[in-house]
Structure formats: C-alpha cells, structure tokens
Amino acid sequence: MPIPDYQSVMLPLLNQVADKKTYLFKDVVELLGHQFKLTEEDLKELLPSGQAFLFSNRVGWARTYLKKAGLIDSPKRGMLAITPRGLAVLKEKPKKIDNALLRRFSEFVDFQSYKKEEGDKPLSVEILQDADKQTPEETIENSYQAIRQSLAQELLDTVRRLSPLFFERLVVELLVKMGYGGSIKDAGKAIGKTGDEGIDGTIKEDKLGLDIIYIQAKRWQAASVVGRPELHKFVGALAGQGAKKGIFITTSSFTKDALSYTPRNETKIVLIDGVQLTQLMIDYNLGVSPQRVYEIKRLDSDYFEEE
C-alpha cells in the first residue's frame, strides 16, 4: 500500500504512545509500519536525496508536530510520552489528527509561523508551501525555513534541559564562534566564577583583549520572563566593575518593558532571548551539523556565446 503522509500518521502515533505511555521512537516507527501493513521494501524506500528512509522521516515530522502542539513530550532522548493534553484529545475520539486540529493550540500556531526579516509579519509555513502558487525556488526556500524553525524549537527545548555548567560553557563557545575572545582557552573568565551580583562572567571583546564584555546568562524556562528589574541589577553590576559593555542571554524571553529599557549612562547592553540564541547557534554551527547540501544551478549563458 502507499506510504502514508505525515498527517495520516499523527493519530496512530498518538494512540501508540498512549497505549504504553512511553516509547522509544524507533519502536514506534516499527509498530506503525506493521499497522499500515508496509512491506520491508516500503520501509526501505528513501527520500529523493537518498539520505533518509521516507516512512521514518514522515513519522519524525508527525512526532515533531504533535510535540509542538503539546500532545506528546520527550522525557528523555529518543523517548516519547503522551501528555495530559494528548490524552484529552484522544478522549474526543477524533477521526484524524491533522494540522487543522493542531492549530487549536497556540504553541503550534507559533511554531508554524516565522519571520523572514526583523519586523516582517509572521507568515504561515503551510500557506507559503502551497506549490500551486509558488515557483520552485520559493518552495525550496520556504521548506528550508520550516525545517530551520523545527530545528530551532528542538534546540531551545534541549538547551533548557542542560545543566547550568553546560549552558555556561555553551554561551562562551557561541561567543567565541562569533569572533569574541579569540579561543575557548583564552576567551575570558569562566561564567559563574566572578561572584559579582548580576554578572556571570566575562569575555574578551577581541583576540587582543582590548576591552572586556560582561555576561549574564539565565537558563530559564519559557514561563519565566526577564523583566526590567533584572536588567537594572545587571547594569548596576556593570557600573560596579567600571564596565560599559554587557550581554544578557536568556533561554526565555524579555518583557516589553525590558526591551524598551536603555541605560542613562554610557553603558551598552545587548539582549539575546531564547529564539535569537537558537538562531545564532544554527548560524554558527553550534550544537548542529549539516545533514545535506543542495546546490541551485542556472544556465551559464556566457559559456554558450559564440565569437
């Protein structure tokens, strides 16, 4: 039989996870393969790139969508567990679970939207992926954005589960990859070692160490939002050090009041929230690795010109 699309997989997947409460992802793929009566040949069918199995990939996207809607969770790496919201949806006995149903949940709507540039209105990935209204280049671009958005969400979930020590190391390594501090070895004082209120560490602004940037890193969950009082303390700590430059990084977000805050002295602070953090990690290849690369080629008209 034809290999089901990822939306057709969502309800069976949720039922499977609910049946045992927790499951390894690879076991779910195997069970769903039997449920859909797929042959060994079907299960070995590859994506056009030849780098992943088609059915497993579709189950993976179904898992991602259910997770972003809050119907399942990953208590441990590679594990799936149903949530109270997922159980509530199953009690409704839906005939299917698709993206239209998942849009009932604000988390899924947020996940499906992205901004191409700062200030742009968020655009629905699904609307953008309407192949009948797009050129092939637009389809590729928007599919890329959807994959990147999924990766960013997965990264943020992972970072929020890190130990404080690992997160501190991650922050320093990211700043080094961005060009600060020269190398990990001489980047600056280790975060968490300065002992100054409102300051978690320092890093050299450049390889020569001509100036020092002070860092505050908050590994907070989404529900804990950084407000203006936290920035006041940070700026006060900077003043106590005679410093004028600081970076405040959080895995959550900032209140509007905090975002509008500008110190009255010459102090310059940069705010990086969880969304920006994951985008920087992707841009600078920290905690991620390239899976495949596509080249878009065009006709070289100059080659065919005859003298």
PDB file of C-alpha atoms in Angstrom:
ATOM      1  CA  MET A   1       0.000   0.000   0.000  1.00  0.00           C
ATOM      2  CA  PRO A   2       1.137   3.640  -0.464  1.00  0.00           C
ATOM      3  CA  ILE A   3       3.291   5.049   2.295  1.00  0.00           C
ATOM      4  CA  PRO A   4       1.040   7.357   4.379  1.00  0.00           C
ATOM      5  CA  ASP A   5       1.782  11.069   4.600  1.00  0.00           C
ATOM      6  CA  TYR A   6       2.880  12.536   7.937  1.00  0.00           C
ATOM      7  CA  GLN A   7      -0.595  13.860   8.843  1.00  0.00           C
ATOM      8  CA  SER A   8      -2.124  10.408   8.380  1.00  0.00           C
ATOM      9  CA  VAL A   9       0.472   9.108  10.825  1.00  0.00           C
ATOM     10  CA  MET A  10      -0.367  11.509  13.670  1.00  0.00           C
ATOM     11  CA  LEU A  11      -3.423   9.786  15.176  1.00  0.00           C
ATOM     12  CA  PRO A  12      -1.965   6.244  15.021  1.00  0.00           C
ATOM     13  CA  LEU A  13       1.275   7.568  16.515  1.00  0.00           C
ATOM     14  CA  LEU A  14      -0.547   9.257  19.397  1.00  0.00           C
ATOM     15  CA  ASN A  15      -2.565   6.089  20.040  1.00  0.00           C
ATOM     16  CA  GLN A  16       0.596   4.002  20.104  1.00  0.00           C
ATOM     17  CA  VAL A  17       2.293   6.280  22.609  1.00  0.00           C
ATOM     18  CA  ALA A  18      -0.859   6.415  24.765  1.00  0.00           C
ATOM     19  CA  ASP A  19      -1.026   2.619  24.776  1.00  0.00           C
ATOM     20  CA  LYS A  20       2.297   2.281  26.603  1.00  0.00           C
ATOM     21  CA  LYS A  21       2.643   5.826  27.976  1.00  0.00           C
ATOM     22  CA  THR A  22       6.317   5.968  26.910  1.00  0.00           C
ATOM     23  CA  TYR A  23       8.020   4.617  23.811  1.00  0.00           C
ATOM     24  CA  LEU A  24      11.326   4.654  22.024  1.00  0.00           C
ATOM     25  CA  PHE A  25      10.945   6.435  18.693  1.00  0.00           C
ATOM     26  CA  LYS A  26      12.447   3.535  16.734  1.00  0.00           C
ATOM     27  CA  ASP A  27       9.882   1.170  18.285  1.00  0.00           C
ATOM     28  CA  VAL A  28       7.039   3.492  17.273  1.00  0.00           C
ATOM     29  CA  VAL A  29       8.272   3.520  13.671  1.00  0.00           C
ATOM     30  CA  GLU A  30       8.338  -0.280  13.628  1.00  0.00           C
ATOM     31  CA  LEU A  31       4.859  -0.614  15.174  1.00  0.00           C
ATOM     32  CA  LEU A  32       3.341   1.928  12.794  1.00  0.00           C
ATOM     33  CA  GLY A  33       4.943   0.157   9.864  1.00  0.00           C
ATOM     34  CA  HIS A  34       3.110  -3.034  10.875  1.00  0.00           C
ATOM     35  CA  GLN A  35      -0.127  -1.105  11.469  1.00  0.00           C
ATOM     36  CA  PHE A  36      -0.029   0.385   7.971  1.00  0.00           C
ATOM     37  CA  LYS A  37       0.925  -3.042   6.576  1.00  0.00           C
ATOM     38  CA  LEU A  38       4.088  -1.726   4.965  1.00  0.00           C
ATOM     39  CA  THR A  39       6.459  -4.240   3.442  1.00  0.00           C
ATOM     40  CA  GLU A  40      10.205  -4.371   4.019  1.00  0.00           C
ATOM     41  CA  GLU A  41      10.585  -2.775   0.608  1.00  0.00           C
ATOM     42  CA  ASP A  42       8.234   0.042   1.628  1.00  0.00           C
ATOM     43  CA  LEU A  43      10.183   0.678   4.836  1.00  0.00           C
ATOM     44  CA  LYS A  44      13.455   0.854   2.899  1.00  0.00           C
ATOM     45  CA  GLU A  45      12.170   3.434   0.403  1.00  0.00           C
ATOM     46  CA  LEU A  46      14.394   6.500   0.550  1.00  0.00           C
ATOM     47  CA  LEU A  47      13.808  10.218   0.181  1.00  0.00           C
ATOM     48  CA  PRO A  48      14.889  11.628  -3.199  1.00  0.00           C
ATOM     49  CA  SER A  49      18.157  12.683  -1.544  1.00  0.00           C
ATOM     50  CA  GLY A  50      18.829   9.043  -0.685  1.00  0.00           C
ATOM     51  CA  GLN A  51      19.921  10.015   2.834  1.00  0.00           C
ATOM     52  CA  ALA A  52      16.892   9.005   4.928  1.00  0.00           C
ATOM     53  CA  PHE A  53      14.062   6.482   4.877  1.00  0.00           C
ATOM     54  CA  LEU A  54      10.805   8.033   3.649  1.00  0.00           C
ATOM     55  CA  PHE A  55       8.427   6.463   6.188  1.00  0.00           C
ATOM     56  CA  SER A  56      10.701   7.068   9.177  1.00  0.00           C
ATOM     57  CA  ASN A  57      11.103  10.678   8.061  1.00  0.00           C
ATOM     58  CA  ARG A  58       7.328  11.156   7.906  1.00  0.00           C
ATOM     59  CA  VAL A  59       6.877   9.617  11.351  1.00  0.00           C
ATOM     60  CA  GLY A  60       9.566  12.013  12.562  1.00  0.00           C
ATOM     61  CA  TRP A  61       7.664  15.022  11.251  1.00  0.00           C
ATOM     62  CA  ALA A  62       4.428  13.695  12.784  1.00  0.00           C
ATOM     63  CA  ARG A  63       6.275  13.433  16.102  1.00  0.00           C
ATOM     64  CA  THR A  64       7.567  16.988  15.737  1.00  0.00           C
ATOM     65  CA  TYR A  65       4.127  18.419  15.013  1.00  0.00           C
ATOM     66  CA  LEU A  66       2.466  16.541  17.877  1.00  0.00           C
ATOM     67  CA  LYS A  67       5.209  17.684  20.209  1.00  0.00           C
ATOM     68  CA  LYS A  68       4.932  21.322  19.177  1.00  0.00           C
ATOM     69  CA  ALA A  69       1.175  21.154  19.801  1.00  0.00           C
ATOM     70  CA  GLY A  70       1.831  19.776  23.285  1.00  0.00           C
ATOM     71  CA  LEU A  71       0.231  16.353  22.702  1.00  0.00           C
ATOM     72  CA  ILE A  72       3.412  14.375  23.294  1.00  0.00           C
ATOM     73  CA  ASP A  73       6.690  15.067  25.057  1.00  0.00           C
ATOM     74  CA  SER A  74      10.234  13.689  25.141  1.00  0.00           C
ATOM     75  CA  PRO A  75      11.100  12.947  28.796  1.00  0.00           C
ATOM     76  CA  LYS A  76      14.443  11.527  27.667  1.00  0.00           C
ATOM     77  CA  ARG A  77      16.400  11.480  24.440  1.00  0.00           C
ATOM     78  CA  GLY A  78      14.718   9.219  21.893  1.00  0.00           C
ATOM     79  CA  MET A  79      11.700   8.643  24.146  1.00  0.00           C
ATOM     80  CA  LEU A  80       8.084   9.638  23.516  1.00  0.00           C
ATOM     81  CA  ALA A  81       5.382  10.093  26.135  1.00  0.00           C
ATOM     82  CA  ILE A  82       1.798  11.290  25.866  1.00  0.00           C
ATOM     83  CA  THR A  83       0.799  14.440  27.752  1.00  0.00           C
ATOM     84  CA  PRO A  84      -2.474  15.240  29.546  1.00  0.00           C
ATOM     85  CA  ARG A  85      -3.407  17.370  26.525  1.00  0.00           C
ATOM     86  CA  GLY A  86      -2.756  14.413  24.230  1.00  0.00           C
ATOM     87  CA  LEU A  87      -4.975  12.180  26.364  1.00  0.00           C
ATOM     88  CA  ALA A  88      -7.702  14.843  26.308  1.00  0.00           C
ATOM     89  CA  VAL A  89      -7.586  14.962  22.502  1.00  0.00           C
ATOM     90  CA  LEU A  90      -7.877  11.154  22.270  1.00  0.00           C
ATOM     91  CA  LYS A  91     -10.916  11.244  24.571  1.00  0.00           C
ATOM     92  CA  GLU A  92     -12.635  13.328  21.891  1.00  0.00           C
ATOM     93  CA  LYS A  93     -12.222  10.295  19.596  1.00  0.00           C
ATOM     94  CA  PRO A  94     -11.184  12.301  16.520  1.00  0.00           C
ATOM     95  CA  LYS A  95     -11.359  10.546  13.160  1.00  0.00           C
ATOM     96  CA  LYS A  96      -7.968  12.020  12.343  1.00  0.00           C
ATOM     97  CA  ILE A  97      -5.383  14.396  13.713  1.00  0.00           C
ATOM     98  CA  ASP A  98      -4.074  16.875  11.187  1.00  0.00           C
ATOM     99  CA  ASN A  99      -2.594  20.360  11.169  1.00  0.00           C
ATOM    100  CA  ALA A 100      -6.064  21.925  11.206  1.00  0.00           C
ATOM    101  CA  LEU A 101      -6.805  20.226  14.543  1.00  0.00           C
ATOM    102  CA  LEU A 102      -3.386  21.113  15.957  1.00  0.00           C
ATOM    103  CA  ARG A 103      -3.997  24.798  15.235  1.00  0.00           C
ATOM    104  CA  ARG A 104      -6.353  24.815  18.204  1.00  0.00           C
ATOM    105  CA  PHE A 105      -3.216  25.142  20.289  1.00  0.00           C
ATOM    106  CA  SER A 106      -1.315  28.437  20.359  1.00  0.00           C
ATOM    107  CA  GLU A 107       2.060  26.701  20.674  1.00  0.00           C
ATOM    108  CA  PHE A 108       1.528  25.002  17.321  1.00  0.00           C
ATOM    109  CA  VAL A 109       0.402  28.228  15.656  1.00  0.00           C
ATOM    110  CA  ASP A 110       3.559  29.935  16.933  1.00  0.00           C
ATOM    111  CA  PHE A 111       5.675  27.044  15.673  1.00  0.00           C
ATOM    112  CA  GLN A 112       4.173  27.239  12.191  1.00  0.00           C
ATOM    113  CA  SER A 113       4.903  30.944  11.861  1.00  0.00           C
ATOM    114  CA  TYR A 114       8.190  32.630  11.211  1.00  0.00           C
ATOM    115  CA  LYS A 115       9.580  35.992  10.176  1.00  0.00           C
ATOM    116  CA  LYS A 116      11.875  36.246   7.195  1.00  0.00           C
ATOM    117  CA  GLU A 117      13.305  39.559   8.412  1.00  0.00           C
ATOM    118  CA  GLU A 118      13.059  41.515  11.631  1.00  0.00           C
ATOM    119  CA  GLY A 119       9.816  43.477  11.601  1.00  0.00           C
ATOM    120  CA  ASP A 120       8.153  41.329   8.947  1.00  0.00           C
ATOM    121  CA  LYS A 121       4.720  39.954   9.642  1.00  0.00           C
ATOM    122  CA  PRO A 122       4.867  36.250  10.617  1.00  0.00           C
ATOM    123  CA  LEU A 123       3.903  34.037   7.689  1.00  0.00           C
ATOM    124  CA  SER A 124       2.238  30.654   7.894  1.00  0.00           C
ATOM    125  CA  VAL A 125       4.585  27.950   6.668  1.00  0.00           C
ATOM    126  CA  GLU A 126       1.714  25.907   5.265  1.00  0.00           C
ATOM    127  CA  ILE A 127       0.306  28.806   3.277  1.00  0.00           C
ATOM    128  CA  LEU A 128       3.755  29.592   1.970  1.00  0.00           C
ATOM    129  CA  GLN A 129       4.249  26.000   0.903  1.00  0.00           C
ATOM    130  CA  ASP A 130       1.292  25.991  -1.488  1.00  0.00           C
ATOM    131  CA  ALA A 131       3.123  24.646  -4.512  1.00  0.00           C
ATOM    132  CA  ASP A 132       0.416  25.818  -6.915  1.00  0.00           C
ATOM    133  CA  LYS A 133       1.153  29.457  -6.050  1.00  0.00           C
ATOM    134  CA  GLN A 134       4.930  29.326  -5.834  1.00  0.00           C
ATOM    135  CA  THR A 135       7.926  28.998  -8.049  1.00  0.00           C
ATOM    136  CA  PRO A 136      10.186  26.005  -7.333  1.00  0.00           C
ATOM    137  CA  GLU A 137      12.727  28.359  -5.774  1.00  0.00           C
ATOM    138  CA  GLU A 138      10.098  29.749  -3.390  1.00  0.00           C
ATOM    139  CA  THR A 139       9.058  26.233  -2.416  1.00  0.00           C
ATOM    140  CA  ILE A 140      12.648  25.291  -1.599  1.00  0.00           C
ATOM    141  CA  GLU A 141      13.227  28.489   0.377  1.00  0.00           C
ATOM    142  CA  ASN A 142      10.090  28.137   2.471  1.00  0.00           C
ATOM    143  CA  SER A 143      10.642  24.430   3.043  1.00  0.00           C
ATOM    144  CA  TYR A 144      14.105  25.341   4.306  1.00  0.00           C
ATOM    145  CA  GLN A 145      12.587  27.892   6.683  1.00  0.00           C
ATOM    146  CA  ALA A 146      10.149  25.272   8.010  1.00  0.00           C
ATOM    147  CA  ILE A 147      12.995  22.825   8.679  1.00  0.00           C
ATOM    148  CA  ARG A 148      15.060  25.560  10.329  1.00  0.00           C
ATOM    149  CA  GLN A 149      12.131  26.559  12.534  1.00  0.00           C
ATOM    150  CA  SER A 150      11.679  22.955  13.652  1.00  0.00           C
ATOM    151  CA  LEU A 151      15.391  22.671  14.428  1.00  0.00           C
ATOM    152  CA  ALA A 152      15.352  25.934  16.394  1.00  0.00           C
ATOM    153  CA  GLN A 153      12.473  24.716  18.562  1.00  0.00           C
ATOM    154  CA  GLU A 154      14.228  21.403  19.174  1.00  0.00           C
ATOM    155  CA  LEU A 155      17.439  23.231  20.074  1.00  0.00           C
ATOM    156  CA  LEU A 156      15.661  25.513  22.547  1.00  0.00           C
ATOM    157  CA  ASP A 157      13.957  22.563  24.262  1.00  0.00           C
ATOM    158  CA  THR A 158      17.326  20.835  24.550  1.00  0.00           C
ATOM    159  CA  VAL A 159      19.172  23.900  25.871  1.00  0.00           C
ATOM    160  CA  ARG A 160      16.548  24.457  28.564  1.00  0.00           C
ATOM    161  CA  ARG A 161      17.240  20.929  29.864  1.00  0.00           C
ATOM    162  CA  LEU A 162      21.005  21.450  30.109  1.00  0.00           C
ATOM    163  CA  SER A 163      22.842  21.650  33.407  1.00  0.00           C
ATOM    164  CA  PRO A 164      23.858  25.197  34.427  1.00  0.00           C
ATOM    165  CA  LEU A 165      27.532  24.328  33.874  1.00  0.00           C
ATOM    166  CA  PHE A 166      26.927  23.033  30.341  1.00  0.00           C
ATOM    167  CA  PHE A 167      24.820  26.065  29.461  1.00  0.00           C
ATOM    168  CA  GLU A 168      27.541  28.398  30.724  1.00  0.00           C
ATOM    169  CA  ARG A 169      30.095  26.632  28.525  1.00  0.00           C
ATOM    170  CA  LEU A 170      27.719  26.818  25.566  1.00  0.00           C
ATOM    171  CA  VAL A 171      27.357  30.595  25.937  1.00  0.00           C
ATOM    172  CA  VAL A 172      31.123  31.116  25.951  1.00  0.00           C
ATOM    173  CA  GLU A 173      31.636  28.789  22.986  1.00  0.00           C
ATOM    174  CA  LEU A 174      28.954  30.601  20.977  1.00  0.00           C
ATOM    175  CA  LEU A 175      30.523  33.993  21.639  1.00  0.00           C
ATOM    176  CA  VAL A 176      33.933  32.641  20.611  1.00  0.00           C
ATOM    177  CA  LYS A 177      32.461  31.288  17.377  1.00  0.00           C
ATOM    178  CA  MET A 178      31.023  34.765  16.775  1.00  0.00           C
ATOM    179  CA  GLY A 179      34.516  36.236  16.975  1.00  0.00           C
ATOM    180  CA  TYR A 180      34.844  37.251  20.616  1.00  0.00           C
ATOM    181  CA  GLY A 181      37.639  36.149  22.926  1.00  0.00           C
ATOM    182  CA  GLY A 182      39.926  34.579  20.328  1.00  0.00           C
ATOM    183  CA  SER A 183      39.726  30.960  21.533  1.00  0.00           C
ATOM    184  CA  ILE A 184      37.969  28.891  24.177  1.00  0.00           C
ATOM    185  CA  LYS A 185      41.211  28.728  26.183  1.00  0.00           C
ATOM    186  CA  ASP A 186      41.677  32.486  26.496  1.00  0.00           C
ATOM    187  CA  ALA A 187      38.052  33.571  25.986  1.00  0.00           C
ATOM    188  CA  GLY A 188      37.797  35.079  29.464  1.00  0.00           C
ATOM    189  CA  LYS A 189      36.801  34.204  32.981  1.00  0.00           C
ATOM    190  CA  ALA A 190      34.579  31.166  33.251  1.00  0.00           C
ATOM    191  CA  ILE A 191      30.945  32.043  33.723  1.00  0.00           C
ATOM    192  CA  GLY A 192      29.758  31.665  37.282  1.00  0.00           C
ATOM    193  CA  LYS A 193      33.217  32.246  38.794  1.00  0.00           C
ATOM    194  CA  THR A 194      33.255  36.025  39.281  1.00  0.00           C
ATOM    195  CA  GLY A 195      30.956  36.093  42.299  1.00  0.00           C
ATOM    196  CA  ASP A 196      29.615  39.554  41.441  1.00  0.00           C
ATOM    197  CA  GLU A 197      25.860  40.070  41.717  1.00  0.00           C
ATOM    198  CA  GLY A 198      24.304  40.363  38.277  1.00  0.00           C
ATOM    199  CA  ILE A 199      27.432  39.168  36.447  1.00  0.00           C
ATOM    200  CA  ASP A 200      28.048  35.555  35.462  1.00  0.00           C
ATOM    201  CA  GLY A 201      31.352  36.038  33.674  1.00  0.00           C
ATOM    202  CA  THR A 202      33.438  37.964  31.200  1.00  0.00           C
ATOM    203  CA  ILE A 203      34.823  37.505  27.735  1.00  0.00           C
ATOM    204  CA  LYS A 204      37.352  39.464  25.694  1.00  0.00           C
ATOM    205  CA  GLU A 205      35.804  41.665  23.031  1.00  0.00           C
ATOM    206  CA  ASP A 206      38.549  40.769  20.561  1.00  0.00           C
ATOM    207  CA  LYS A 207      41.529  38.456  20.214  1.00  0.00           C
ATOM    208  CA  LEU A 208      43.875  41.046  21.731  1.00  0.00           C
ATOM    209  CA  GLY A 209      41.658  41.662  24.739  1.00  0.00           C
ATOM    210  CA  LEU A 210      41.482  45.424  24.241  1.00  0.00           C
ATOM    211  CA  ASP A 211      38.138  45.507  26.051  1.00  0.00           C
ATOM    212  CA  ILE A 212      36.073  43.199  28.235  1.00  0.00           C
ATOM    213  CA  ILE A 213      32.409  42.303  27.817  1.00  0.00           C
ATOM    214  CA  TYR A 214      30.458  41.190  30.878  1.00  0.00           C
ATOM    215  CA  ILE A 215      27.915  38.379  30.584  1.00  0.00           C
ATOM    216  CA  GLN A 216      24.701  37.482  32.344  1.00  0.00           C
ATOM    217  CA  ALA A 217      23.240  34.083  31.373  1.00  0.00           C
ATOM    218  CA  LYS A 218      19.796  32.969  32.522  1.00  0.00           C
ATOM    219  CA  ARG A 219      18.830  29.371  31.739  1.00  0.00           C
ATOM    220  CA  TRP A 220      15.129  29.893  32.391  1.00  0.00           C
ATOM    221  CA  GLN A 221      12.032  28.108  31.172  1.00  0.00           C
ATOM    222  CA  ALA A 222       9.616  29.841  28.801  1.00  0.00           C
ATOM    223  CA  ALA A 223       7.223  30.773  31.608  1.00  0.00           C
ATOM    224  CA  SER A 224       9.919  32.796  33.417  1.00  0.00           C
ATOM    225  CA  VAL A 225      10.251  36.095  31.568  1.00  0.00           C
ATOM    226  CA  VAL A 226      13.134  38.501  32.186  1.00  0.00           C
ATOM    227  CA  GLY A 227      11.855  41.901  33.317  1.00  0.00           C
ATOM    228  CA  ARG A 228      13.401  45.342  33.695  1.00  0.00           C
ATOM    229  CA  PRO A 229      14.465  44.773  37.353  1.00  0.00           C
ATOM    230  CA  GLU A 230      16.878  42.050  36.190  1.00  0.00           C
ATOM    231  CA  LEU A 231      18.425  44.491  33.712  1.00  0.00           C
ATOM    232  CA  HIS A 232      18.703  47.172  36.384  1.00  0.00           C
ATOM    233  CA  LYS A 233      20.715  44.770  38.543  1.00  0.00           C
ATOM    234  CA  PHE A 234      22.915  43.852  35.585  1.00  0.00           C
ATOM    235  CA  VAL A 235      23.624  47.479  34.701  1.00  0.00           C
ATOM    236  CA  GLY A 236      24.340  48.216  38.369  1.00  0.00           C
ATOM    237  CA  ALA A 237      26.800  45.340  38.477  1.00  0.00           C
ATOM    238  CA  LEU A 238      28.487  46.653  35.344  1.00  0.00           C
ATOM    239  CA  ALA A 239      28.845  50.075  36.947  1.00  0.00           C
ATOM    240  CA  GLY A 240      30.423  48.456  39.988  1.00  0.00           C
ATOM    241  CA  GLN A 241      33.082  46.970  37.704  1.00  0.00           C
ATOM    242  CA  GLY A 242      33.595  50.185  35.778  1.00  0.00           C
ATOM    243  CA  ALA A 243      32.355  48.339  32.699  1.00  0.00           C
ATOM    244  CA  LYS A 244      30.339  49.777  29.829  1.00  0.00           C
ATOM    245  CA  LYS A 245      29.523  46.701  27.736  1.00  0.00           C
ATOM    246  CA  GLY A 246      27.374  43.694  28.594  1.00  0.00           C
ATOM    247  CA  ILE A 247      25.457  40.820  27.029  1.00  0.00           C
ATOM    248  CA  PHE A 248      22.331  39.444  28.703  1.00  0.00           C
ATOM    249  CA  ILE A 249      21.441  35.993  27.366  1.00  0.00           C
ATOM    250  CA  THR A 250      18.335  34.045  28.379  1.00  0.00           C
ATOM    251  CA  THR A 251      16.622  30.883  27.185  1.00  0.00           C
ATOM    252  CA  SER A 252      13.241  32.513  27.856  1.00  0.00           C
ATOM    253  CA  SER A 253      12.230  35.988  26.669  1.00  0.00           C
ATOM    254  CA  PHE A 254      12.163  39.640  27.754  1.00  0.00           C
ATOM    255  CA  THR A 255       9.160  41.720  28.744  1.00  0.00           C
ATOM    256  CA  LYS A 256       8.281  44.728  26.580  1.00  0.00           C
ATOM    257  CA  ASP A 257       9.360  46.926  29.463  1.00  0.00           C
ATOM    258  CA  ALA A 258      12.765  45.247  29.499  1.00  0.00           C
ATOM    259  CA  LEU A 259      13.180  45.521  25.726  1.00  0.00           C
ATOM    260  CA  SER A 260      12.482  49.244  25.830  1.00  0.00           C
ATOM    261  CA  TYR A 261      14.988  49.864  28.630  1.00  0.00           C
ATOM    262  CA  THR A 262      18.034  51.980  27.760  1.00  0.00           C
ATOM    263  CA  PRO A 263      20.623  52.790  30.460  1.00  0.00           C
ATOM    264  CA  ARG A 264      21.036  56.545  31.008  1.00  0.00           C
ATOM    265  CA  ASN A 265      24.820  56.327  31.253  1.00  0.00           C
ATOM    266  CA  GLU A 266      27.178  55.189  28.514  1.00  0.00           C
ATOM    267  CA  THR A 267      26.564  51.523  29.260  1.00  0.00           C
ATOM    268  CA  LYS A 268      25.656  49.419  26.221  1.00  0.00           C
ATOM    269  CA  ILE A 269      23.851  46.119  26.778  1.00  0.00           C
ATOM    270  CA  VAL A 270      22.736  43.603  24.173  1.00  0.00           C
ATOM    271  CA  LEU A 271      19.748  41.346  24.892  1.00  0.00           C
ATOM    272  CA  ILE A 272      19.577  37.836  23.404  1.00  0.00           C
ATOM    273  CA  ASP A 273      16.433  35.777  24.053  1.00  0.00           C
ATOM    274  CA  GLY A 274      15.871  32.077  23.507  1.00  0.00           C
ATOM    275  CA  VAL A 275      14.740  32.480  19.896  1.00  0.00           C
ATOM    276  CA  GLN A 276      17.766  34.601  18.974  1.00  0.00           C
ATOM    277  CA  LEU A 277      20.055  32.213  20.847  1.00  0.00           C
ATOM    278  CA  THR A 278      18.957  29.218  18.775  1.00  0.00           C
ATOM    279  CA  GLN A 279      19.190  31.176  15.519  1.00  0.00           C
ATOM    280  CA  LEU A 280      22.765  32.135  16.378  1.00  0.00           C
ATOM    281  CA  MET A 281      23.574  28.520  17.257  1.00  0.00           C
ATOM    282  CA  ILE A 282      22.301  27.433  13.837  1.00  0.00           C
ATOM    283  CA  ASP A 283      24.119  30.239  12.005  1.00  0.00           C
ATOM    284  CA  TYR A 284      27.418  29.454  13.732  1.00  0.00           C
ATOM    285  CA  ASN A 285      27.017  25.647  13.707  1.00  0.00           C
ATOM    286  CA  LEU A 286      26.994  25.162  17.470  1.00  0.00           C
ATOM    287  CA  GLY A 287      25.169  22.024  18.576  1.00  0.00           C
ATOM    288  CA  VAL A 288      24.056  21.321  14.998  1.00  0.00           C
ATOM    289  CA  SER A 289      25.710  19.723  11.983  1.00  0.00           C
ATOM    290  CA  PRO A 290      24.917  19.881   8.246  1.00  0.00           C
ATOM    291  CA  GLN A 291      22.820  16.951   7.073  1.00  0.00           C
ATOM    292  CA  ARG A 292      22.859  17.619   3.350  1.00  0.00           C
ATOM    293  CA  VAL A 293      23.586  20.469   0.941  1.00  0.00           C
ATOM    294  CA  TYR A 294      21.604  21.368  -2.184  1.00  0.00           C
ATOM    295  CA  GLU A 295      23.033  23.471  -4.983  1.00  0.00           C
ATOM    296  CA  ILE A 296      20.701  25.555  -7.142  1.00  0.00           C
ATOM    297  CA  LYS A 297      22.278  25.970 -10.568  1.00  0.00           C
ATOM    298  CA  ARG A 298      21.352  28.140 -13.532  1.00  0.00           C
ATOM    299  CA  LEU A 299      22.313  28.214 -17.160  1.00  0.00           C
ATOM    300  CA  ASP A 300      25.693  29.846 -17.801  1.00  0.00           C
ATOM    301  CA  SER A 301      24.821  31.974 -20.814  1.00  0.00           C
ATOM    302  CA  ASP A 302      28.404  33.195 -21.218  1.00  0.00           C
ATOM    303  CA  TYR A 303      29.573  29.676 -21.921  1.00  0.00           C
ATOM    304  CA  PHE A 304      27.331  29.344 -24.969  1.00  0.00           C
ATOM    305  CA  GLU A 305      28.235  32.662 -26.578  1.00  0.00           C
ATOM    306  CA  GLU A 306      29.965  32.182 -29.944  1.00  0.00           C
ATOM    307  CA  GLU A 307      32.500  34.713 -31.132  1.00  0.00           C
TER     308      GLU A 307
END
